Coordinates of N, CA and C in Angstrom, one line a residue:
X24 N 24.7 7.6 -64.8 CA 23.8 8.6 -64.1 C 24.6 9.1 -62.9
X25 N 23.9 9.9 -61.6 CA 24.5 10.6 -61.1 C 23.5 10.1 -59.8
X26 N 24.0 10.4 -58.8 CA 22.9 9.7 -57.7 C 23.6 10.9 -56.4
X27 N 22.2 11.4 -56.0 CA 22.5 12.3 -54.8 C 21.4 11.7 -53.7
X28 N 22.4 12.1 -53.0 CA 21.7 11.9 -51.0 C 21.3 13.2 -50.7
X29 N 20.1 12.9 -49.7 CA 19.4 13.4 -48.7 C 19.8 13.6 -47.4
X30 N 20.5 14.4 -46.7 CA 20.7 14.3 -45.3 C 19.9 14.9 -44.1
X31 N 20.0 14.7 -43.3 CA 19.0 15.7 -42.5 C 19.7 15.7 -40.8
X32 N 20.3 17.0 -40.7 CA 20.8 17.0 -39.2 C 22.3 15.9 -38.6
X33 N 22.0 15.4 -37.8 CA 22.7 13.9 -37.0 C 22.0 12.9 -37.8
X34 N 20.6 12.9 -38.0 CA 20.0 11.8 -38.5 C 20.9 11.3 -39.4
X35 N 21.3 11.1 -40.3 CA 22.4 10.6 -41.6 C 21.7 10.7 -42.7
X36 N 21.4 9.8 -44.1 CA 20.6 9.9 -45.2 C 19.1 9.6 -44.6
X37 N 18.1 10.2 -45.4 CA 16.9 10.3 -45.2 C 16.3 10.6 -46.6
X38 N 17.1 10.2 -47.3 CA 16.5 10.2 -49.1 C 17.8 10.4 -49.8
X39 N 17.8 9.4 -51.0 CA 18.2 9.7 -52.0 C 17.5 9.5 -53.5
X40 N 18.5 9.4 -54.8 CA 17.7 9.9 -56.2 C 18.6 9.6 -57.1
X41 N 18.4 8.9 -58.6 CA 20.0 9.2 -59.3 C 18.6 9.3 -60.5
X42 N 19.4 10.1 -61.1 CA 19.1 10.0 -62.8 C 20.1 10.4 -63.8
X43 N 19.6 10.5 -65.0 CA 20.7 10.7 -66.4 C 19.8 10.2 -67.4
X44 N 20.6 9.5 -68.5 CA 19.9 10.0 -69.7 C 18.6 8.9 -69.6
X45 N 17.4 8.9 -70.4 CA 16.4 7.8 -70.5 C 16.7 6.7 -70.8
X46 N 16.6 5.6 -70.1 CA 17.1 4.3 -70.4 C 16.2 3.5 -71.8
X47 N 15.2 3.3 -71.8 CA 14.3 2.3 -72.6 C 14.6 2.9 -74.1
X48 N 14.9 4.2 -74.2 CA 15.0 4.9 -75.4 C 13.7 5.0 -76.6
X49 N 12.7 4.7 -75.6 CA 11.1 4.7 -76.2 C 9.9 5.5 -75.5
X50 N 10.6 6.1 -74.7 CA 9.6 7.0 -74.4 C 8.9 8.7 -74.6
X51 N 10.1 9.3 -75.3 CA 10.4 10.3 -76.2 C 10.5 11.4 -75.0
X52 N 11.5 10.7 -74.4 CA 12.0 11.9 -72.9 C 13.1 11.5 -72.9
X53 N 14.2 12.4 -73.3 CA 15.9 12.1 -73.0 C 16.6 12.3 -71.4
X54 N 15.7 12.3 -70.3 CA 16.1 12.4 -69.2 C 15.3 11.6 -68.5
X55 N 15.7 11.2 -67.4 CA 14.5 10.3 -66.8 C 15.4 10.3 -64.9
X56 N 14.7 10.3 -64.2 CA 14.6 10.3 -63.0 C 14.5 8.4 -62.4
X57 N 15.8 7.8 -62.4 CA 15.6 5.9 -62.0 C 15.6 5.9 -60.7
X58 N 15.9 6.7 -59.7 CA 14.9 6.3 -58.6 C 15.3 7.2 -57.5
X59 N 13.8 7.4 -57.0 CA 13.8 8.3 -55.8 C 13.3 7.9 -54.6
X60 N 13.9 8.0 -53.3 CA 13.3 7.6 -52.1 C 13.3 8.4 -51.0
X61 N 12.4 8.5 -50.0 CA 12.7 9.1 -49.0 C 12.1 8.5 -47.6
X62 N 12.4 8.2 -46.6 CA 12.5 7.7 -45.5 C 10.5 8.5 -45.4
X63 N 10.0 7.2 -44.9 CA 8.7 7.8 -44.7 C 8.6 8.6 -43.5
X64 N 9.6 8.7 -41.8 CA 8.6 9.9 -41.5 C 9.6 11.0 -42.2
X65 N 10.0 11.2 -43.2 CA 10.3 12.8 -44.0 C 8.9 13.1 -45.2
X66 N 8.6 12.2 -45.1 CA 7.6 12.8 -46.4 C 6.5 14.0 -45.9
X67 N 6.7 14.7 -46.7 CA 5.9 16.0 -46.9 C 6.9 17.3 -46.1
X68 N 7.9 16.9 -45.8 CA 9.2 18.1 -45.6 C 9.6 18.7 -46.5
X69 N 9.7 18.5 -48.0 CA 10.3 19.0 -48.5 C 11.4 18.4 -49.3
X70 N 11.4 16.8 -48.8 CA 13.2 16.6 -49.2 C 12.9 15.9 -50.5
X71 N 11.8 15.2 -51.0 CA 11.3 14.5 -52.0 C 11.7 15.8 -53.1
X72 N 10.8 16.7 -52.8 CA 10.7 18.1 -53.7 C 12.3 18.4 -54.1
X73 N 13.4 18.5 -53.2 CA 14.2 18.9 -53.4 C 15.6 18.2 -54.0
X74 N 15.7 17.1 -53.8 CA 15.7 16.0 -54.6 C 15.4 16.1 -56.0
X75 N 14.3 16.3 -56.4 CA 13.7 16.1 -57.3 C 14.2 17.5 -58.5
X76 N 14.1 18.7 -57.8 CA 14.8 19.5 -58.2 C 16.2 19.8 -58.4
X77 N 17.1 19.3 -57.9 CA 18.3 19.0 -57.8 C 19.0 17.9 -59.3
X78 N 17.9 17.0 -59.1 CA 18.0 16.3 -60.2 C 17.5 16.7 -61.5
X79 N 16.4 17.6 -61.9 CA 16.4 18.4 -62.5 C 16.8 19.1 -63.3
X80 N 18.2 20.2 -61.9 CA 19.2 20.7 -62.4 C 20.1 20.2 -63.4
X81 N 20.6 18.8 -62.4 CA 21.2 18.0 -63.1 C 21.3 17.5 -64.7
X82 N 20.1 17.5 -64.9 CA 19.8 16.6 -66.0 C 19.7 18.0 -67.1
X83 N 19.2 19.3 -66.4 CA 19.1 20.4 -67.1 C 20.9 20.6 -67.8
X84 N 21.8 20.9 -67.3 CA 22.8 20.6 -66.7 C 23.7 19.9 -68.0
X85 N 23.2 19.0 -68.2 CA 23.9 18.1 -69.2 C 23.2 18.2 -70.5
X86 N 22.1 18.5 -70.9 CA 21.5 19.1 -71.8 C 20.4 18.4 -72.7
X87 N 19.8 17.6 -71.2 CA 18.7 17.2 -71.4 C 17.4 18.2 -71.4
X88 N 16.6 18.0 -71.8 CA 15.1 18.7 -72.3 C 14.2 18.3 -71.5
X89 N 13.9 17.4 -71.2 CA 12.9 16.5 -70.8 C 12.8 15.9 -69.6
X90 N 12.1 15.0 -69.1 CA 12.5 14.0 -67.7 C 11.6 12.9 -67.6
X91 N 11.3 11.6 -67.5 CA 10.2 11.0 -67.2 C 10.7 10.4 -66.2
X92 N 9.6 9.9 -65.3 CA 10.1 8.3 -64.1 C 9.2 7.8 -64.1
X93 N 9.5 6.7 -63.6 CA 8.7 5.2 -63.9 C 7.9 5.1 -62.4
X94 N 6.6 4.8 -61.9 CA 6.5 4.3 -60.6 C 5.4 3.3 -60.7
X95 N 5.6 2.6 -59.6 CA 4.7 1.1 -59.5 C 3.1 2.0 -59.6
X96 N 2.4 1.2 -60.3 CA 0.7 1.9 -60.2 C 0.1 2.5 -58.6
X97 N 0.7 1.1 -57.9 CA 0.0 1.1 -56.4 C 0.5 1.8 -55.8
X98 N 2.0 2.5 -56.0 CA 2.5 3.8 -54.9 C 2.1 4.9 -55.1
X99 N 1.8 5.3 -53.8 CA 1.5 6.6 -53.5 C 2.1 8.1 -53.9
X100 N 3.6 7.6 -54.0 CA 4.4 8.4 -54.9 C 3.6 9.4 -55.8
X101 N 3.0 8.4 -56.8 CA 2.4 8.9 -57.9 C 1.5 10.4 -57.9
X102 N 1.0 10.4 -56.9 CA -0.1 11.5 -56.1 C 1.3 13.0 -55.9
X103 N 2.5 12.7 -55.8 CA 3.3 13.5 -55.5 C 4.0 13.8 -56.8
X104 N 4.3 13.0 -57.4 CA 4.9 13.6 -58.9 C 3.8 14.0 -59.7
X105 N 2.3 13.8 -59.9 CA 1.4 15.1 -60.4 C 1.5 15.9 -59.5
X106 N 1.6 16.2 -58.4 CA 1.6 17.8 -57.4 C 2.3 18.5 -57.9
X107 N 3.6 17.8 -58.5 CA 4.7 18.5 -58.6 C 4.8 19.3 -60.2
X108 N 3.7 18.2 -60.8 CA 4.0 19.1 -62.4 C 4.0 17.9 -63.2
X109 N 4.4 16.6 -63.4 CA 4.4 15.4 -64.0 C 2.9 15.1 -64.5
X110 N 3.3 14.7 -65.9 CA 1.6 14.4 -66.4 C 1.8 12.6 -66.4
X111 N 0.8 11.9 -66.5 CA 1.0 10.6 -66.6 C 0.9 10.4 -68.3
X112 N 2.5 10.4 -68.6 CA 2.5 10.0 -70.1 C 2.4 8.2 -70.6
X113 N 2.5 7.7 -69.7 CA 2.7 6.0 -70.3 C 2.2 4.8 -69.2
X114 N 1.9 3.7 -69.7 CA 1.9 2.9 -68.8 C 2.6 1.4 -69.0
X115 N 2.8 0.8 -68.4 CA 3.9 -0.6 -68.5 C 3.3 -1.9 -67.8
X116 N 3.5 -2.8 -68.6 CA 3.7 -4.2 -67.6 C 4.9 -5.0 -68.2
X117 N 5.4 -5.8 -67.0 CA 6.7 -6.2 -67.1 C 6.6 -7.2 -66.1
X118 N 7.3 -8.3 -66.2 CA 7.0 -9.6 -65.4 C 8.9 -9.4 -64.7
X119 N 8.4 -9.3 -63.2 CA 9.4 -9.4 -62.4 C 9.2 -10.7 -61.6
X120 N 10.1 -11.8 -61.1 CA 9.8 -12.4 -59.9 C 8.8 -13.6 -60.1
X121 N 8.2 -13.4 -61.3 CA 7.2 -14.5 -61.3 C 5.5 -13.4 -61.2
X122 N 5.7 -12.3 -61.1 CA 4.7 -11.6 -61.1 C 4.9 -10.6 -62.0
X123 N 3.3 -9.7 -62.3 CA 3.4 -8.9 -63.3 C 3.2 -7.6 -61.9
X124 N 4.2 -6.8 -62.7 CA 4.3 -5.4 -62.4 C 3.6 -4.6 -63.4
X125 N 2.8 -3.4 -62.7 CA 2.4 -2.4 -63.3 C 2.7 -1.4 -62.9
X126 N 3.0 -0.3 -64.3 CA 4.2 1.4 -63.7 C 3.2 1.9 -64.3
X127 N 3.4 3.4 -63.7 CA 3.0 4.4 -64.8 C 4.1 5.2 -64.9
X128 N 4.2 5.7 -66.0 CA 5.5 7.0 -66.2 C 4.9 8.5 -66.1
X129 N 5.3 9.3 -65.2 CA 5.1 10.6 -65.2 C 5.8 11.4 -65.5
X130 N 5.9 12.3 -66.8 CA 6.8 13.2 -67.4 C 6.9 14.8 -67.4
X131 N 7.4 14.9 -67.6 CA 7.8 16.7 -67.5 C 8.3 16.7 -68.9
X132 N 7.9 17.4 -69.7 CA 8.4 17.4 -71.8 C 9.5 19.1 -71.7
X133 N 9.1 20.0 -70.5 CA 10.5 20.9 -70.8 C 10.8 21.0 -69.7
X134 N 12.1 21.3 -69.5 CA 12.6 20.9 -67.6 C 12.7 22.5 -67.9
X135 N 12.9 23.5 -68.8 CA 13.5 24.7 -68.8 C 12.4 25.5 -67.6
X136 N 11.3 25.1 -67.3 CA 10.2 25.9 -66.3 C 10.2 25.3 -65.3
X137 N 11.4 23.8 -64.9 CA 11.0 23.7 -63.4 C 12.5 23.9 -62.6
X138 N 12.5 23.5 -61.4 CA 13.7 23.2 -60.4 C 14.1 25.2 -60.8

């Protein structure tokens, strides 16, 4: 995959992002977004969005179609990748740590109408 940084000013990184092809190879999305972050006081600047689009390119770019990402049920996240256009196509549990994790996957099925 490919992994881009967020900068902002003097401040230094303030988000980064990497994606490339879909990992699980069961989701029926050949692109996938493995992780995005951004410094909480940036959120709602812009830099999540742009990020997000960047990686898009990206993945547009190499000649992927599609995109999904995975996020924990309980983040807030989730509320921002539907804003953005992501439908909730899947859901997961997976035992990490001794505990069960729950994701949901939110997808984009043609990247050609975003970023």
């Amino acid at each position: 995959g490919t992994v881009f940084v967020a900068e902002m000013g003097g401040l230094g990184v303030v988000g980064f992002g990497n994606c490339g092809r879909e990992q699980s190879g069961h989701t029926g999305f050949d692109g996938e977004i493995c992780t995005l972050y951004v410094e909480d006081e940036f959120h709602g600047q812009g830099v999540g969005r742009r990020l997000v689009d960047t990686m898009f390119r990206r993945l547009k770019r190499y000649g992927n179609q599609s995109a999904v990402i995975w996020v924990l049920k309980g983040n807030p996240a989730r509320f921002f990748y539907a804003a953005i256009g992501g439908a909730l196509v899947a859901e997961r549990q997976s035992q990490q740590w001794g505990e069960t994790i729950h994701e949901l996957a939110y997808g984009w099925r043609d990247l050609s109408g975003v970023a």
